[in-house]
Amino acid sequence: MKEKIYEFERYHRPKNHTLEVARLAANAAMTAPKTGGVDGVECEILTGDDLLSLADTMEQESHAFPESTKRRFLYEAVMVRESDACLVVGHYRSAGTPMDVGCGFCAGRMDCSFVYNARKTEHGQIDLTAVTPEERRKVPFNGPMCVVRNLDLGIAVGSALVITQRLLVDAMPLYTVSVAAQRQGILPRSWMKVAILMASRQKNPYVDILPDYHLHNLSVMEDDLRKIYVTLRMVYWYDYKSWYPKWDDGSGSDPGKE
Amino acid sequence: MPILSENDYAFDLILQAAKDGAAAALGAPRLTPGLKLETRIVYGEEIGFMVRLLEIFAGPGGAYSQFIYGDYLMGKKFLEEGVPYAILLIGATTSPSPLAWDCGACGYPTCAEFNHSVNESKSAGMFGYGPSCNWLMMDFGIAMAQASAAIYAKNVDSRQQGSYGVAGLLLGMLPGMDVVLANSVGPMSRGVFQEWYSRPDMKGSFSMDKIYDMLISTFAFHFGGFSGDGIPMIKTKDDWFWEPFKAGKGPMPEATEILQQVLEQAGEVTLEYEQWQQAQNHGEEGAT
């Protein structure tokens, strides 16, 4: 049996291959070095319709941001639609179970008071259930968070990207997609997350981006071509079964159908 | 000489692996457009100053921190035996934030308010400076991972270490950085994942009593804090972080005093390092 790999959707697109790489990248995120060896990373892979839904969320969320950020949301929503997979890497300890080491990264202090004092606690246990959904929605990522945990998250994302680089799959970690993943409640235990887009196309969909890219991208162009072409077929009514048009100079007729 | 042994080229390989790690960090993918990242490769005598700082942080026999004690012992051994290895330092500035994303992860509703806080109260904790933009810090993490992968690809032992990173930060090896982590590169005498993980040279350096003391102090304790020093704080109240209460020891009012003492001793080493550097520079100028 032959296996064919083509680019366009009317053929077999290599989604399964990208999905395999996404799984390996998730594995790399899980096994990445962690501060003190403490677990915290979890992953979810989105494909197909889930990607389209993610892109829709990005376009809706874009309106909440200033113009320059809004553009990023719109342009990168296109990238989501052109991706084969999206690996979301989250850290389920960032908000609720800090490292407790007084590293200083969150507030420049020798203790963890900044994070603990900002949350409802009981004997040092952070109660995230006290944060209302309305409070959470005020900002994309409700903090303060343990920066060491988020440093670990960055290391996990970096490890995942090592796999995509080694296996030559185009990948891009993006803030805007991470916000959409957060808004959609993907990996609900993880209050911090990073979304990595992945695609196996003959042209990397994440670079060489035109201004107003949400209007001028390949999918729109293809769609517009379809729209224009389909209509232009009806400009001249032509019965291909009964005749073949001559050129203006009289040549080129189909003798059998004159 | 037509025949070379590993003694002739081991350090070259380690240095090349460290350079590959640095290149991977500098060229790592980024989430943000704003991270300032720098790298340094440290070897030879300069590591000696870092090892001395780790000895102070660890306390006598590892009394303050067992895991730093292990890092100290291994570094000391490599120096004394002249084993070739290097330390790749990677540093970043994680504030102020140039992003204006207003994501909220730092605890401030806007980047402008975060940056105001940075201007008002930027200062140091145990590992580095804060406040930090979480997205810049994650970019720093991505760079660390890429560096480790590049070194691993060379089959050279390495480990990401906060201890040597803080030592490099305190010694001013990466001036202006808010966070510095180290990647110890090599030695390569016993293969990957030997020297900096299972640490065979620590054989016999601790007893079963010590291990059981540590287990009893730290094992599965819901109200426990960071366990890396073997004697975690216990969260006996909401502001547990201000009055240390240590497992098996109770309240530790002397903790602040010990911290002060450690910082003073570290300051002395830092000053000595500055003087050593000046002497080195003076010597180089004299030679030219």
Coordinates of C-alpha atoms in Angstrom, one line a residue:
Chain A
M1 CA 0.0 0.0 0.0
K2 CA 1.3 3.4 -0.9
E3 CA 1.2 6.4 1.4
K4 CA 0.9 9.7 -0.3
I5 CA 1.9 13.0 1.3
Y6 CA 0.6 16.2 -0.3
E7 CA 0.2 19.7 1.0
F8 CA -3.4 20.8 0.2
E9 CA -6.5 19.6 1.9
R10 CA -7.9 17.8 -1.1
Y11 CA -5.0 15.4 -0.7
H12 CA -3.7 13.7 2.4
R13 CA -2.1 16.3 4.6
P14 CA 0.6 15.0 7.0
K15 CA -1.3 15.7 10.1
N16 CA -0.6 12.3 11.6
H17 CA 3.1 12.9 11.3
T18 CA 2.9 16.2 13.0
L19 CA 0.8 14.7 15.7
E20 CA 3.4 12.1 16.4
V21 CA 6.0 14.9 16.8
A22 CA 3.6 16.7 19.1
R23 CA 3.4 13.6 21.3
L24 CA 7.2 13.3 21.4
A25 CA 7.5 17.1 22.2
A26 CA 4.9 16.6 25.0
N27 CA 7.1 13.8 26.3
A28 CA 10.1 16.0 26.2
A29 CA 8.2 18.7 28.2
M30 CA 7.3 16.1 30.8
T31 CA 10.8 14.8 31.2
A32 CA 12.5 18.3 31.1
P33 CA 14.6 19.3 34.1
K34 CA 12.6 20.8 37.0
T35 CA 13.7 22.8 40.0
G36 CA 14.1 20.3 42.8
G37 CA 12.8 17.6 40.5
V38 CA 9.2 18.6 41.4
D39 CA 6.5 17.6 39.0
G40 CA 4.1 20.3 37.7
V41 CA 4.0 20.0 33.9
E42 CA 1.0 18.7 32.0
C43 CA 0.2 18.7 28.3
E44 CA -2.7 18.6 25.9
I45 CA -2.6 18.3 22.1
L46 CA -5.3 20.0 20.0
T47 CA -6.0 19.1 16.4
G48 CA -8.7 19.5 13.7
D49 CA -11.8 21.4 14.8
D50 CA -10.3 22.2 18.2
L51 CA -7.8 24.4 16.3
L52 CA -10.5 26.2 14.4
S53 CA -12.3 26.8 17.7
L54 CA -9.1 28.1 19.2
A55 CA -8.6 30.5 16.3
D56 CA -12.2 31.8 16.7
T57 CA -11.5 32.4 20.4
M58 CA -8.4 34.4 19.5
E59 CA -10.4 36.6 17.2
Q60 CA -13.0 37.2 19.9
E61 CA -10.4 37.9 22.5
S62 CA -8.5 40.3 20.3
H63 CA -11.1 43.1 20.9
A64 CA -10.0 43.3 24.5
F65 CA -6.5 44.4 23.6
P66 CA -4.9 47.6 22.3
E67 CA -4.5 47.8 18.5
S68 CA -0.9 46.4 18.3
T69 CA -1.7 43.4 20.4
K70 CA -5.0 43.0 18.7
R71 CA -3.2 42.6 15.4
R72 CA -1.0 39.8 16.9
F73 CA -4.2 38.0 17.9
L74 CA -5.7 38.3 14.5
Y75 CA -2.5 37.3 12.6
E76 CA -1.7 34.4 14.8
A77 CA -5.3 33.1 14.6
V78 CA -4.5 32.5 11.0
M79 CA -1.4 30.6 12.0
V80 CA -3.6 28.4 14.3
R81 CA -5.8 27.5 11.3
E82 CA -2.8 26.7 9.2
S83 CA -1.3 24.4 11.9
D84 CA -1.6 20.7 12.2
A85 CA -1.4 20.6 15.9
C86 CA -1.2 22.8 19.0
L87 CA 0.7 21.5 22.0
V88 CA -0.5 23.3 25.2
V89 CA 2.0 22.9 28.1
G90 CA 0.8 24.0 31.5
H91 CA 2.1 24.1 35.0
Y92 CA -0.3 23.1 37.7
R93 CA 1.8 24.4 40.6
S94 CA 2.4 28.0 39.4
A95 CA -0.5 29.5 41.3
G96 CA -1.4 27.2 44.1
T97 CA 1.8 25.4 45.3
P98 CA 4.8 27.6 45.1
M99 CA 8.4 26.4 45.5
D100 CA 8.6 28.1 48.9
V101 CA 12.3 28.8 48.6
G102 CA 12.4 32.6 48.9
C103 CA 14.1 32.9 45.5
G104 CA 13.1 36.6 45.2
F105 CA 12.0 36.5 41.6
C106 CA 8.4 37.4 42.2
A107 CA 9.0 40.5 44.3
G108 CA 12.7 40.7 45.2
R109 CA 12.1 39.4 48.7
M110 CA 14.0 36.8 50.7
D111 CA 10.6 35.0 51.3
C112 CA 7.4 34.0 49.5
S113 CA 5.2 36.6 51.2
F114 CA 4.3 38.4 48.0
V115 CA 2.6 35.3 46.5
Y116 CA 1.0 34.1 49.8
N117 CA -0.3 37.5 50.9
A118 CA -2.0 38.0 47.6
R119 CA -4.1 34.9 48.0
K120 CA -6.5 33.5 50.6
T121 CA -4.5 31.0 52.7
E122 CA -5.0 28.8 55.7
H123 CA -1.8 27.8 57.5
G124 CA 0.2 28.4 54.3
Q125 CA -2.1 26.4 52.0
I126 CA -3.3 28.6 49.1
D127 CA -7.0 28.4 48.5
L128 CA -7.5 29.0 44.7
T129 CA -11.1 28.2 45.0
A130 CA -11.5 31.6 46.7
V131 CA -10.7 33.3 43.4
T132 CA -14.0 34.0 41.6
P133 CA -14.4 33.4 37.9
E134 CA -15.0 37.1 37.5
E135 CA -11.7 37.9 39.2
R136 CA -9.9 35.3 37.0
R137 CA -11.3 36.9 33.8
K138 CA -10.0 40.4 34.6
V139 CA -6.6 39.4 33.3
P140 CA -5.6 36.5 31.1
F141 CA -3.4 34.9 33.8
N142 CA -4.4 35.5 37.3
G143 CA -1.4 36.1 39.5
P144 CA 0.8 36.5 41.3
M145 CA 2.4 33.2 40.5
C146 CA 5.5 31.4 41.6
V147 CA 8.2 32.5 39.1
V148 CA 10.3 29.4 39.8
R149 CA 7.4 27.2 38.7
N150 CA 7.0 29.3 35.6
L151 CA 10.8 29.1 34.9
D152 CA 10.3 25.3 35.0
L153 CA 7.4 25.8 32.5
G154 CA 9.8 27.7 30.2
I155 CA 12.3 24.9 30.5
A156 CA 9.6 22.4 29.6
V157 CA 8.6 24.5 26.6
G158 CA 12.2 24.7 25.5
S159 CA 12.6 21.0 25.7
A160 CA 9.5 20.4 23.6
L161 CA 10.9 22.8 21.0
V162 CA 14.2 20.8 20.9
I163 CA 12.2 17.9 19.7
T164 CA 10.4 19.9 17.0
Q165 CA 13.7 21.3 15.8
R166 CA 15.4 17.9 15.7
L167 CA 12.5 16.5 13.7
L168 CA 12.2 19.5 11.4
V169 CA 8.6 20.3 12.2
D170 CA 7.9 24.0 12.2
A171 CA 6.9 25.1 15.7
M172 CA 6.2 28.4 17.4
P173 CA 5.3 29.2 21.0
L174 CA 2.8 32.1 21.1
Y175 CA 1.4 34.3 23.8
T176 CA -1.9 34.9 22.0
V177 CA -2.6 31.3 21.5
S178 CA -1.8 30.7 25.2
V179 CA -4.3 33.3 26.2
A180 CA -7.0 31.6 24.0
A181 CA -6.1 28.2 25.5
Q182 CA -6.5 29.8 28.9
R183 CA -9.9 31.3 28.0
Q184 CA -11.1 28.0 26.7
G185 CA -10.3 26.3 29.9
I186 CA -7.8 23.9 28.4
L187 CA -5.7 22.2 31.1
P188 CA -7.9 23.8 33.8
R189 CA -5.6 22.8 36.7
S190 CA -2.8 24.9 35.2
W191 CA -3.2 28.6 35.8
M192 CA -0.1 29.2 33.6
K193 CA 0.3 27.7 30.1
V194 CA 2.1 28.1 26.9
A195 CA 0.7 27.0 23.5
I196 CA 3.1 25.8 20.8
L197 CA 1.8 25.6 17.2
M198 CA 3.2 22.9 15.0
A199 CA 2.9 22.4 11.2
S200 CA 4.4 20.3 8.5
R201 CA 4.0 22.4 5.4
Q202 CA 6.3 23.2 2.6
K203 CA 6.3 26.8 3.6
N204 CA 6.6 27.6 7.3
P205 CA 3.3 29.2 8.3
Y206 CA 4.8 31.2 11.2
V207 CA 7.2 33.4 9.4
D208 CA 7.2 36.0 6.5
I209 CA 3.9 37.5 7.6
L210 CA 2.3 40.3 5.6
P211 CA 0.6 43.4 7.1
D212 CA -3.1 42.8 7.5
Y213 CA -2.3 39.1 7.5
H214 CA -5.7 38.1 8.7
L215 CA -7.0 39.4 5.3
H216 CA -4.1 38.4 3.1
N217 CA -3.1 34.9 4.0
L218 CA -3.0 31.7 1.9
S219 CA -6.3 30.3 3.1
V220 CA -8.1 33.5 2.3
M221 CA -6.3 33.7 -1.1
E222 CA -7.3 30.1 -1.9
D223 CA -10.9 30.8 -0.8
D224 CA -11.1 34.0 -2.9
L225 CA -9.7 32.2 -5.9
R226 CA -12.5 29.6 -5.5
K227 CA -15.1 32.4 -5.1
I228 CA -13.9 34.2 -8.2
Y229 CA -13.3 31.2 -10.4
V230 CA -16.6 29.5 -9.7
T231 CA -18.5 32.7 -10.7
L232 CA -16.4 33.4 -13.8
R233 CA -17.3 30.0 -15.2
M234 CA -20.8 31.4 -15.6
V235 CA -19.8 34.6 -17.5
Y236 CA -20.2 32.8 -20.9
W237 CA -22.7 30.0 -21.0
Y238 CA -20.9 27.3 -22.8
D239 CA -22.2 23.8 -23.7
Y240 CA -18.9 21.8 -24.0
K241 CA -20.9 18.8 -25.4
S242 CA -22.0 20.6 -28.5
W243 CA -19.2 23.0 -29.6
Y244 CA -15.7 24.4 -29.1
P245 CA -15.2 28.2 -29.6
K246 CA -13.0 29.5 -32.5
W247 CA -10.3 32.1 -32.0
D248 CA -11.0 35.6 -33.4
D249 CA -8.8 34.8 -36.4
G250 CA -11.1 31.8 -37.2
S251 CA -8.6 29.1 -36.1
G252 CA -8.9 26.5 -33.5
S253 CA -12.4 25.1 -34.1
D254 CA -13.2 21.5 -33.2
P255 CA -14.1 19.9 -36.5
G256 CA -16.2 17.3 -34.9
K257 CA -18.5 19.8 -33.2
E258 CA -18.8 22.6 -35.9
Chain B
M1 CA 52.7 14.4 18.5
P2 CA 50.8 12.1 16.1
I3 CA 48.8 10.3 18.8
L4 CA 46.4 12.2 21.1
S5 CA 44.7 10.9 24.2
E6 CA 41.6 12.2 25.9
N7 CA 43.9 14.0 28.4
D8 CA 45.0 16.1 25.4
Y9 CA 41.6 17.1 24.1
A10 CA 39.1 16.6 26.9
F11 CA 39.0 20.2 27.8
D12 CA 38.7 21.3 24.2
L13 CA 35.6 19.0 23.9
I14 CA 34.1 20.4 27.1
L15 CA 34.8 24.0 26.0
Q16 CA 33.2 23.3 22.6
A17 CA 30.2 21.7 24.2
A18 CA 29.8 24.8 26.5
K19 CA 30.1 27.1 23.5
D20 CA 27.5 25.0 21.7
G21 CA 25.3 25.4 24.7
A22 CA 25.8 29.2 24.7
A23 CA 24.9 29.4 21.0
A24 CA 21.8 27.3 21.6
A25 CA 20.7 29.6 24.4
L26 CA 21.4 32.8 22.5
G27 CA 19.6 31.5 19.4
A28 CA 16.7 29.8 21.3
P29 CA 13.1 30.3 20.2
R30 CA 11.4 33.1 22.2
L31 CA 7.9 33.9 23.3
T32 CA 8.7 37.6 23.7
P33 CA 10.6 40.2 21.8
G34 CA 12.1 41.6 24.9
L35 CA 14.5 39.3 26.6
K36 CA 18.1 40.4 27.2
L37 CA 20.2 37.3 27.5
E38 CA 23.9 36.9 28.1
T39 CA 26.2 33.9 28.5
R40 CA 29.7 33.4 30.0
I41 CA 31.9 30.3 30.2
V42 CA 33.9 30.0 33.4
Y43 CA 36.8 27.6 34.0
G44 CA 40.0 27.2 36.0
E45 CA 40.8 29.5 38.9
E46 CA 37.6 31.5 38.6
I47 CA 35.5 28.4 39.5
G48 CA 37.5 28.3 42.7
F49 CA 35.8 31.5 43.9
M50 CA 32.4 30.0 43.1
V51 CA 33.2 26.9 45.0
R52 CA 34.2 29.0 48.0
L53 CA 30.8 30.7 47.9
L54 CA 29.0 27.4 47.7
E55 CA 30.9 26.2 50.8
I56 CA 29.6 29.3 52.7
F57 CA 26.0 28.8 51.4
A58 CA 26.1 25.1 52.3
G59 CA 27.3 25.7 55.9
P60 CA 29.6 23.4 57.9
G61 CA 29.1 19.9 56.6
G62 CA 26.0 21.0 54.7
A63 CA 24.2 22.2 57.8
Y64 CA 22.4 24.9 55.9
S65 CA 21.8 23.1 52.6
Q66 CA 22.6 19.6 51.7
F67 CA 22.1 20.0 48.0
I68 CA 24.4 22.9 47.8
Y69 CA 26.9 20.9 49.8
G70 CA 26.9 18.3 47.1
D71 CA 27.5 20.9 44.4
Y72 CA 30.3 22.3 46.6
L73 CA 32.0 18.9 47.2
M74 CA 32.0 17.9 43.6
G75 CA 33.3 21.3 42.4
K76 CA 36.0 21.2 45.0
K77 CA 37.1 17.7 44.0
F78 CA 37.3 18.6 40.3
L79 CA 39.4 21.7 41.1
E80 CA 41.8 19.8 43.4
E81 CA 42.3 17.0 41.0
G82 CA 42.6 19.3 38.0
V83 CA 39.8 17.5 36.2
P84 CA 38.8 19.5 33.1
Y85 CA 35.3 21.0 33.3
A86 CA 33.6 24.3 32.7
I87 CA 30.6 26.2 33.8
L88 CA 28.3 27.8 31.3
L89 CA 26.5 30.7 32.9
I90 CA 23.3 32.0 31.3
G91 CA 21.7 35.2 32.6
A92 CA 18.8 37.3 31.7
T93 CA 17.1 40.5 32.7
T94 CA 13.5 39.8 33.6
S95 CA 12.3 43.3 34.4
P96 CA 11.1 45.8 33.5
S97 CA 8.7 44.4 31.0
P98 CA 8.7 45.8 27.5
L99 CA 5.6 43.8 26.6
A100 CA 2.5 45.8 27.5
W101 CA 0.5 42.5 27.4
D102 CA -1.2 43.1 30.7
C103 CA -1.4 39.3 31.3
G104 CA -1.6 39.5 35.1
A105 CA 0.7 36.6 35.9
C106 CA 3.0 38.8 37.9
G107 CA 0.1 39.8 40.2
Y108 CA -0.2 43.3 38.8
P109 CA -3.2 44.1 36.4
T110 CA -1.0 45.9 33.9
C111 CA 2.6 45.9 32.7
A112 CA 2.7 49.6 33.6
E113 CA 1.9 48.9 37.2
F114 CA 4.4 46.0 37.2
N115 CA 7.1 48.3 35.9
H116 CA 6.3 50.9 38.5
S117 CA 6.8 48.3 41.2
V118 CA 10.1 47.4 39.6
N119 CA 11.2 51.0 39.8
E120 CA 10.1 51.3 43.4
S121 CA 11.2 48.0 44.9
K122 CA 13.5 45.9 42.7
S123 CA 15.7 43.9 45.1
A124 CA 17.2 40.5 45.6
G125 CA 15.9 37.2 47.1
M126 CA 17.8 34.0 47.6
F127 CA 18.3 33.2 43.9
G128 CA 18.1 36.6 42.1
Y129 CA 16.3 39.8 41.6
G130 CA 12.6 40.5 41.4
P131 CA 9.9 41.3 40.5
S132 CA 10.1 39.4 37.3
C133 CA 8.0 39.3 34.1
N134 CA 6.8 35.7 33.9
W135 CA 7.0 35.6 30.1
L136 CA 10.6 36.9 30.1
M137 CA 11.4 34.3 32.7
M138 CA 9.8 31.5 30.6
D139 CA 11.9 32.7 27.6
F140 CA 14.9 32.3 29.9
G141 CA 13.8 28.8 30.7
I142 CA 13.4 28.0 27.0
A143 CA 17.0 29.2 26.5
M144 CA 18.2 27.0 29.4
A145 CA 16.6 23.9 27.9
Q146 CA 18.0 24.5 24.5
A147 CA 21.5 24.9 26.0
S148 CA 21.2 21.7 27.9
A149 CA 20.0 19.8 24.8
A150 CA 23.0 21.2 22.8
I151 CA 25.4 20.0 25.5
Y152 CA 23.7 16.6 25.8
A153 CA 24.0 16.2 22.0
K154 CA 27.8 16.2 22.6
N155 CA 27.5 13.4 25.1
V156 CA 29.1 15.6 27.8
D157 CA 27.8 15.4 31.3
S158 CA 25.9 18.5 32.4
R159 CA 23.4 19.8 34.9
Q160 CA 21.4 23.0 35.4
Q161 CA 22.4 24.4 38.7
G162 CA 21.0 27.3 40.7
S163 CA 23.9 27.1 43.2
Y164 CA 26.7 28.0 40.7
G165 CA 24.3 30.4 39.0
V166 CA 23.8 32.4 42.2
A167 CA 27.6 32.3 42.8
G168 CA 28.2 33.7 39.3
L169 CA 25.6 36.4 39.9
L170 CA 27.1 37.4 43.2
L171 CA 30.6 37.5 41.8
G172 CA 29.4 39.9 39.1
M173 CA 30.3 37.5 36.2
L174 CA 27.2 38.6 34.4
P175 CA 26.7 42.2 35.5
G176 CA 23.2 43.6 35.3
M177 CA 21.4 40.3 35.1
D178 CA 18.4 39.5 37.3
V179 CA 18.7 35.8 37.1
V180 CA 21.7 33.6 36.4
L181 CA 21.6 29.8 36.1
A182 CA 24.6 27.6 35.6
N183 CA 25.1 24.6 33.4
S184 CA 28.0 22.6 34.7
V185 CA 29.7 21.1 31.6
G186 CA 31.8 18.0 32.1
P187 CA 33.8 16.3 33.4
M188 CA 33.4 13.5 30.9
S189 CA 35.5 10.9 32.6
R190 CA 32.6 8.5 33.5
G191 CA 29.9 9.4 30.9
V192 CA 26.8 11.4 30.8
F193 CA 24.6 11.5 34.0
Q194 CA 27.4 10.4 36.3
E195 CA 29.3 13.3 37.8
W196 CA 26.5 15.8 38.5
Y197 CA 23.7 13.3 39.2
S198 CA 24.6 10.2 41.1
R199 CA 27.8 11.8 42.3
P200 CA 29.8 8.7 43.0
D201 CA 32.5 10.7 44.7
M202 CA 30.2 11.4 47.6
K203 CA 30.5 7.8 48.6
G204 CA 30.8 7.5 52.4
S205 CA 30.2 11.2 53.1
F206 CA 27.0 10.7 54.9
S207 CA 25.4 8.1 57.2
M208 CA 22.2 6.2 57.4
D209 CA 21.3 8.3 60.5
K210 CA 21.5 11.5 58.4
I211 CA 19.4 10.0 55.7
Y212 CA 16.7 8.9 58.2
D213 CA 16.8 12.3 60.0
M214 CA 16.2 13.9 56.6
L215 CA 13.4 11.5 55.7
I216 CA 11.6 12.0 59.0
S217 CA 11.9 15.7 58.7
T218 CA 10.7 16.0 55.1
F219 CA 8.6 13.0 54.1
A220 CA 5.1 13.7 52.9
F221 CA 4.4 16.6 55.1
H222 CA 1.3 18.6 54.0
F223 CA 2.4 21.8 55.8
G224 CA 6.0 21.5 54.8
G225 CA 7.9 24.2 52.8
F226 CA 10.9 23.7 50.5
S227 CA 12.6 20.5 51.4
G228 CA 15.9 20.9 49.5
D229 CA 17.9 21.8 52.6
G230 CA 16.7 18.7 54.4
I231 CA 15.0 20.6 57.2
P232 CA 11.9 22.3 55.6
M233 CA 10.0 25.2 57.2
I234 CA 6.6 24.2 58.6
K235 CA 3.7 26.4 57.7
T236 CA 2.4 26.8 61.3
K237 CA 0.4 30.0 60.5
D238 CA -0.5 32.2 57.6
D239 CA 2.7 34.3 57.7
W240 CA 4.9 31.2 58.1
F241 CA 7.6 32.7 55.9
W242 CA 8.5 35.5 58.4
E243 CA 9.3 33.4 61.5
P244 CA 11.0 30.2 60.4
F245 CA 9.7 27.0 62.2
K246 CA 11.9 24.1 61.1
A247 CA 10.9 20.4 61.1
G248 CA 12.5 18.7 64.1
K249 CA 13.9 22.0 65.4
G250 CA 10.9 24.2 66.1
P251 CA 11.3 28.0 65.9
M252 CA 14.6 29.2 64.6
P253 CA 15.1 32.8 65.6
E254 CA 18.8 32.3 64.7
A255 CA 18.0 31.7 61.1
T256 CA 18.1 35.5 60.3
E257 CA 21.4 35.7 62.1
I258 CA 22.8 32.7 60.1
L259 CA 21.6 34.3 56.9
Q260 CA 23.3 37.6 57.8
Q261 CA 26.5 35.7 58.6
V262 CA 26.3 33.9 55.2
L263 CA 25.8 37.1 53.3
E264 CA 28.7 38.8 55.1
Q265 CA 31.1 35.8 54.3
A266 CA 29.9 35.8 50.7
G267 CA 30.6 39.5 50.5
E268 CA 34.2 38.9 51.6
V269 CA 34.7 36.3 48.8
T270 CA 33.1 38.7 46.3
L271 CA 35.5 41.4 47.3
E272 CA 38.4 39.1 47.1
Y273 CA 37.3 38.0 43.6
E274 CA 37.2 41.7 42.5
Q275 CA 40.8 42.2 43.9
W276 CA 42.0 39.0 42.2
Q277 CA 40.5 40.2 38.9
Q278 CA 42.2 43.6 39.2
A279 CA 45.5 41.9 39.9
Q280 CA 45.0 39.6 36.9
N281 CA 44.2 42.6 34.7
H282 CA 47.1 44.5 36.1
G283 CA 49.4 41.5 35.3
E284 CA 48.1 41.4 31.7
E285 CA 48.7 45.1 31.2
G286 CA 52.2 44.7 32.7
A287 CA 52.9 41.9 30.3
T288 CA 51.9 43.9 27.3

